[in-house]
Amino acid sequence: MSDRFALIYNPRSRRNLKADPKYLELAGKMLGPLFCSPRTHAALRQQVYALLQQRIGCLVVDGGDGTVGHVLSALYTSSCPPEQWPRIVVLPSGNTNLIATDVGFGKRGVEALQILHARLSAGRLFSDERRRQPLVVTRDGQKDTASLGFFGGLGAFGRGIEIAHDPKILKNYSHDAAVMATLFVTVWQLLSPKHRRAWLEGTKVTIERDGEVLPEQNHFLFLCTALHRLPHGVWPFWHNLSEVDRGIKYLDVAAFPPHLGRAVWNLLRGNAPQWLQQNTAYNSGSATKLVLHTDQSFVLDGEVIPPGEDGCLTVSAGPVVSFVHM
């Protein structure tokens, strides 16, 4: 495998909408045809396939979580075995950059390219790596339509994403303000008698966890991640110390959960007190494979994925991906 690196630059990512001409000029001079700027998902997929043919050792992704997910999805659906995939460098430029918080390179633009080039020249490009298993979401058992990502869920999470994607919010607020507006609308609806019940009664989902069918119930919230860290100390997951990390961390909150305000306050601060862990309405753990029987869509890194024709979605721990860290 070549020790060269290629760059996939998403011009539609939020922080790339105002292009830095010095950065683009340097990328073009430094990388030549290995600098790719696809404008559609189909073009991105084809460029990833072409780069694999050149046996690139490292693939730099300049975009948000969605762009990283699309690159990994292209790798997954290619004929290249995972052990031959290039290492990934994440330069955060999107609406959401959860992945970069955990495994990102920490730099962007001209500075990032200069550091990468210097480390490559010194033979130290891969001196600091972090390995993760992305979530693989499939429908009807079809690998060629699989979506890869790192943070997903349904129930209240899906409702929140719908609010965040409302054109009134997207057009009238900056990203940080849009997040605050989304939180405000969500809290307002949870406190409003008119909307509260619709949120709290949750979504009907039957969950199979590593072959075990869990009791059927409505779920207020279901989240899962392949990350090891989230921004601002948020960590709404826990597991028994004796339990092995199987790749997927999940949180399952039943409909009409008691003490919801206290629970949210603790989980947003990365705390899972004993009273919360012992409450049967709140469950968290680790799994290798989750099969969700539902008529609701699953949201993966902002992408809305409807269930298959059989009314199922499968979330699996994917192949190990190496991320270059700084």
XYZ file of C-alpha atoms in Angstrom:
326
model
C 0.000 0.000 0.000
C 1.258 3.465 -0.921
C 2.290 5.927 1.800
C 0.713 8.780 -0.201
C -2.399 10.520 1.068
C -5.424 11.765 -0.847
C -7.940 14.444 0.132
C -11.700 14.284 -0.259
C -13.001 17.823 0.200
C -16.731 18.409 0.560
C -17.445 21.900 -0.827
C -20.992 21.733 0.576
C -19.931 21.299 4.207
C -20.853 24.300 6.330
C -17.315 25.490 7.094
C -16.271 24.960 3.471
C -19.003 27.125 1.950
C -16.612 30.064 2.171
C -13.647 28.416 0.488
C -10.099 29.312 1.578
C -8.270 29.942 -1.737
C -4.821 29.382 -0.159
C -5.920 26.005 1.188
C -7.425 24.888 -2.119
C -4.369 26.077 -4.047
C -1.998 24.210 -1.713
C -4.120 21.060 -1.885
C -4.069 21.162 -5.678
C -0.294 21.682 -5.867
C 0.547 19.153 -3.155
C -1.807 16.363 -4.212
C -2.643 16.922 -7.871
C -5.218 14.309 -8.984
C -5.366 12.988 -5.410
C -7.286 16.144 -4.427
C -10.973 15.319 -4.948
C -13.944 17.643 -4.524
C -17.084 15.610 -5.312
C -20.411 17.439 -5.344
C -22.723 14.425 -5.184
C -22.817 11.217 -3.164
C -22.503 9.193 -6.358
C -19.395 11.129 -7.404
C -17.864 10.683 -3.949
C -18.429 6.932 -4.102
C -16.802 6.660 -7.532
C -13.803 8.708 -6.422
C -13.319 6.514 -3.349
C -13.393 3.441 -5.591
C -10.810 5.049 -7.903
C -8.518 5.925 -4.982
C -8.691 2.342 -3.732
C -7.396 1.198 -7.111
C -4.322 3.378 -6.479
C -3.790 1.730 -3.064
C -3.690 5.046 -1.198
C -2.370 4.572 2.332
C -4.230 7.495 3.905
C -7.478 9.252 3.036
C -8.075 12.745 4.411
C -11.762 13.657 4.710
C -12.575 17.365 4.940
C -16.239 17.512 5.920
C -18.688 16.725 8.677
C -20.015 13.481 10.126
C -22.161 12.854 7.073
C -19.187 13.113 4.714
C -17.109 10.737 6.836
C -20.026 8.299 6.871
C -20.404 8.440 3.087
C -16.680 7.751 2.629
C -16.818 4.759 4.991
C -19.980 3.499 3.275
C -18.149 3.622 -0.059
C -15.233 1.672 1.420
C -17.634 -0.896 2.875
C -19.485 -1.490 -0.392
C -16.269 -1.727 -2.407
C -14.471 -4.965 -3.216
C -11.525 -3.928 -1.030
C -11.194 -6.021 2.175
C -11.297 -3.922 5.379
C -7.756 -4.861 6.388
C -6.567 -3.068 3.237
C -8.572 0.122 3.766
C -6.564 3.350 4.002
C -6.209 5.131 7.318
C -8.629 8.016 7.740
C -7.869 11.610 8.751
C -10.888 13.718 9.739
C -10.765 17.500 9.243
C -14.001 18.798 10.845
C -15.987 21.113 8.573
C -19.625 20.052 8.856
C -22.819 20.912 10.679
C -22.038 18.152 13.149
C -18.536 16.954 13.972
C -19.034 14.347 16.690
C -16.602 11.964 15.005
C -13.831 14.567 15.030
C -14.294 15.071 18.775
C -13.314 11.442 19.317
C -10.892 10.607 16.503
C -10.328 13.864 14.601
C -6.951 15.250 13.548
C -7.450 18.480 15.469
C -6.385 20.848 12.673
C -7.936 22.174 9.460
C -6.951 23.964 6.274
C -3.393 24.885 5.311
C -2.016 24.005 8.752
C -3.460 20.483 8.580
C -1.955 19.831 5.130
C 1.445 21.138 6.209
C 1.475 18.936 9.314
C 0.364 15.872 7.352
C 3.049 16.478 4.718
C 5.744 16.954 7.381
C 4.725 13.791 9.222
C 4.638 11.862 5.955
C 8.133 13.083 5.032
C 9.439 12.077 8.464
C 7.789 8.662 8.276
C 5.553 9.467 11.254
C 2.164 9.872 9.588
C 0.737 6.810 11.310
C 2.487 7.258 14.658
C -0.750 8.013 16.527
C -3.834 6.046 15.530
C -7.221 5.393 17.098
C -9.275 2.390 16.054
C -13.061 2.338 15.991
C -15.793 0.072 14.647
C -18.411 2.225 12.885
C -22.086 1.368 13.045
C -23.267 -0.474 9.941
C -26.990 -0.010 9.219
C -28.523 -2.396 6.698
C -32.021 -3.101 5.404
C -33.263 -6.377 3.965
C -29.762 -7.797 4.397
C -28.386 -5.744 1.486
C -24.702 -4.882 1.947
C -24.564 -2.730 -1.191
C -26.972 -0.199 0.342
C -25.393 -0.203 3.817
C -24.869 3.107 5.615
C -21.944 3.559 7.993
C -21.723 6.125 10.759
C -21.029 6.630 14.428
C -24.094 8.024 16.200
C -27.722 7.131 15.625
C -31.109 6.642 17.166
C -34.851 6.978 16.936
C -37.822 8.047 19.038
C -37.264 11.465 20.622
C -33.898 11.636 18.865
C -35.611 11.406 15.475
C -38.139 14.069 16.482
C -35.305 16.362 17.513
C -33.560 15.862 14.161
C -36.803 16.759 12.357
C -36.936 20.012 14.305
C -33.263 20.738 13.567
C -33.877 20.195 9.835
C -36.869 22.545 9.754
C -36.156 25.114 6.992
C -37.268 27.914 9.328
C -34.390 27.028 11.652
C -31.810 26.207 8.967
C -32.406 29.443 7.040
C -32.679 31.852 9.950
C -29.988 30.695 12.386
C -26.269 30.016 12.374
C -25.283 26.466 13.342
C -24.712 27.186 17.047
C -27.915 29.237 17.212
C -29.768 26.460 15.359
C -28.691 23.955 18.015
C -30.001 26.251 20.744
C -33.236 26.835 18.811
C -33.693 23.072 18.429
C -33.154 22.517 22.152
C -35.584 25.333 22.969
C -38.331 23.942 20.710
C -37.770 20.410 22.041
C -37.975 21.479 25.685
C -41.010 23.666 24.940
C -42.853 20.742 23.347
C -41.946 18.428 26.234
C -43.354 20.956 28.694
C -46.437 21.754 26.619
C -49.529 19.692 27.554
C -50.511 19.741 23.883
C -47.307 18.058 22.667
C -45.893 16.349 25.767
C -47.862 13.106 25.507
C -46.934 12.587 21.835
C -43.264 12.765 22.808
C -43.441 10.674 25.967
C -45.557 7.822 24.579
C -42.607 7.021 22.366
C -42.172 4.725 19.397
C -43.157 1.073 19.130
C -39.981 -0.948 18.573
C -39.091 -4.579 19.177
C -35.357 -4.946 19.738
C -33.193 -8.022 19.248
C -29.852 -7.659 21.017
C -27.282 -10.215 19.884
C -30.054 -12.716 19.192
C -32.020 -12.044 22.393
C -35.491 -10.564 21.843
C -36.104 -7.873 24.453
C -39.599 -7.300 25.891
C -41.819 -5.433 23.422
C -42.618 -1.901 24.530
C -42.779 1.685 23.385
C -39.480 3.548 23.537
C -39.218 7.238 24.361
C -35.614 7.304 23.189
C -33.131 4.889 21.668
C -29.521 5.907 21.005
C -26.429 4.008 19.955
C -22.852 4.949 19.133
C -19.485 3.529 18.158
C -17.627 6.532 19.554
C -15.722 6.556 22.832
C -16.233 10.244 23.572
C -18.760 12.994 22.829
C -18.358 16.789 23.063
C -18.709 18.777 26.290
C -18.527 15.727 28.579
C -21.885 14.353 27.417
C -22.023 10.551 27.734
C -25.505 8.981 28.094
C -24.226 5.382 28.203
C -23.015 2.944 30.834
C -22.407 -0.789 31.230
C -21.449 -3.275 33.917
C -17.729 -3.302 34.654
C -17.698 -7.046 33.980
C -19.272 -6.563 30.544
C -17.012 -6.636 27.481
C -17.271 -3.753 25.007
C -18.881 -5.395 21.983
C -18.578 -2.375 19.713
C -21.993 -0.696 20.036
C -22.932 1.356 23.084
C -26.675 1.896 23.438
C -29.211 3.710 25.612
C -32.833 2.563 25.692
C -35.403 4.709 27.518
C -38.946 3.375 27.882
C -42.052 5.436 27.165
C -43.201 7.786 29.949
C -39.888 7.480 31.811
C -39.950 8.623 35.454
C -37.603 11.354 36.686
C -36.843 12.372 33.091
C -35.549 15.823 34.011
C -33.095 14.430 36.594
C -31.986 11.716 34.187
C -31.298 14.155 31.349
C -29.446 16.513 33.686
C -27.111 13.709 34.799
C -26.542 12.108 31.397
C -25.746 15.432 29.738
C -22.958 15.750 32.309
C -21.673 12.220 31.716
C -23.060 10.841 34.982
C -25.120 7.676 35.449
C -25.962 7.549 39.179
C -26.965 4.283 40.797
C -30.647 5.224 41.061
C -30.726 5.740 37.296
C -28.979 2.462 36.482
C -31.380 0.577 38.745
C -34.514 2.109 37.206
C -36.002 -0.355 34.703
C -37.121 2.475 32.402
C -33.476 3.275 31.640
C -31.224 0.620 30.127
C -27.750 0.869 28.691
C -25.150 -1.634 27.611
C -23.061 -2.985 24.775
C -23.909 -5.148 21.772
C -22.472 -6.495 18.542
C -25.748 -6.528 16.630
C -29.130 -4.872 17.137
C -32.170 -5.696 15.021
C -34.915 -3.056 15.255
C -38.438 -4.096 14.238
C -40.269 -0.808 13.682
C -42.098 1.367 11.189
C -40.053 4.396 12.268
C -36.937 5.690 10.542
C -33.492 5.471 12.107
C -31.301 8.582 12.041
C -27.569 7.934 11.512
C -25.269 10.968 11.653
C -28.125 13.123 10.361
C -29.160 10.726 7.580
C -32.744 9.446 7.834
C -32.936 5.712 7.044
C -36.415 4.140 6.754
C -36.866 0.460 7.652
C -36.742 -2.197 4.949
C -39.707 -3.909 3.341
C -39.698 -6.417 6.207
C -40.057 -3.596 8.760
C -36.543 -4.092 10.116
C -33.266 -2.266 10.438
C -30.064 -3.999 11.502
C -27.329 -2.082 13.314
C -24.040 -3.977 13.521
C -20.548 -3.252 14.786
C -18.560 -2.787 11.587
C -14.977 -3.530 10.608
C -12.153 -1.796 12.460
C -11.184 1.567 10.947
C -7.901 3.306 11.828
C -8.008 7.076 12.278
C -4.863 9.193 12.286
C -4.843 11.388 15.380
C -2.665 14.272 16.416
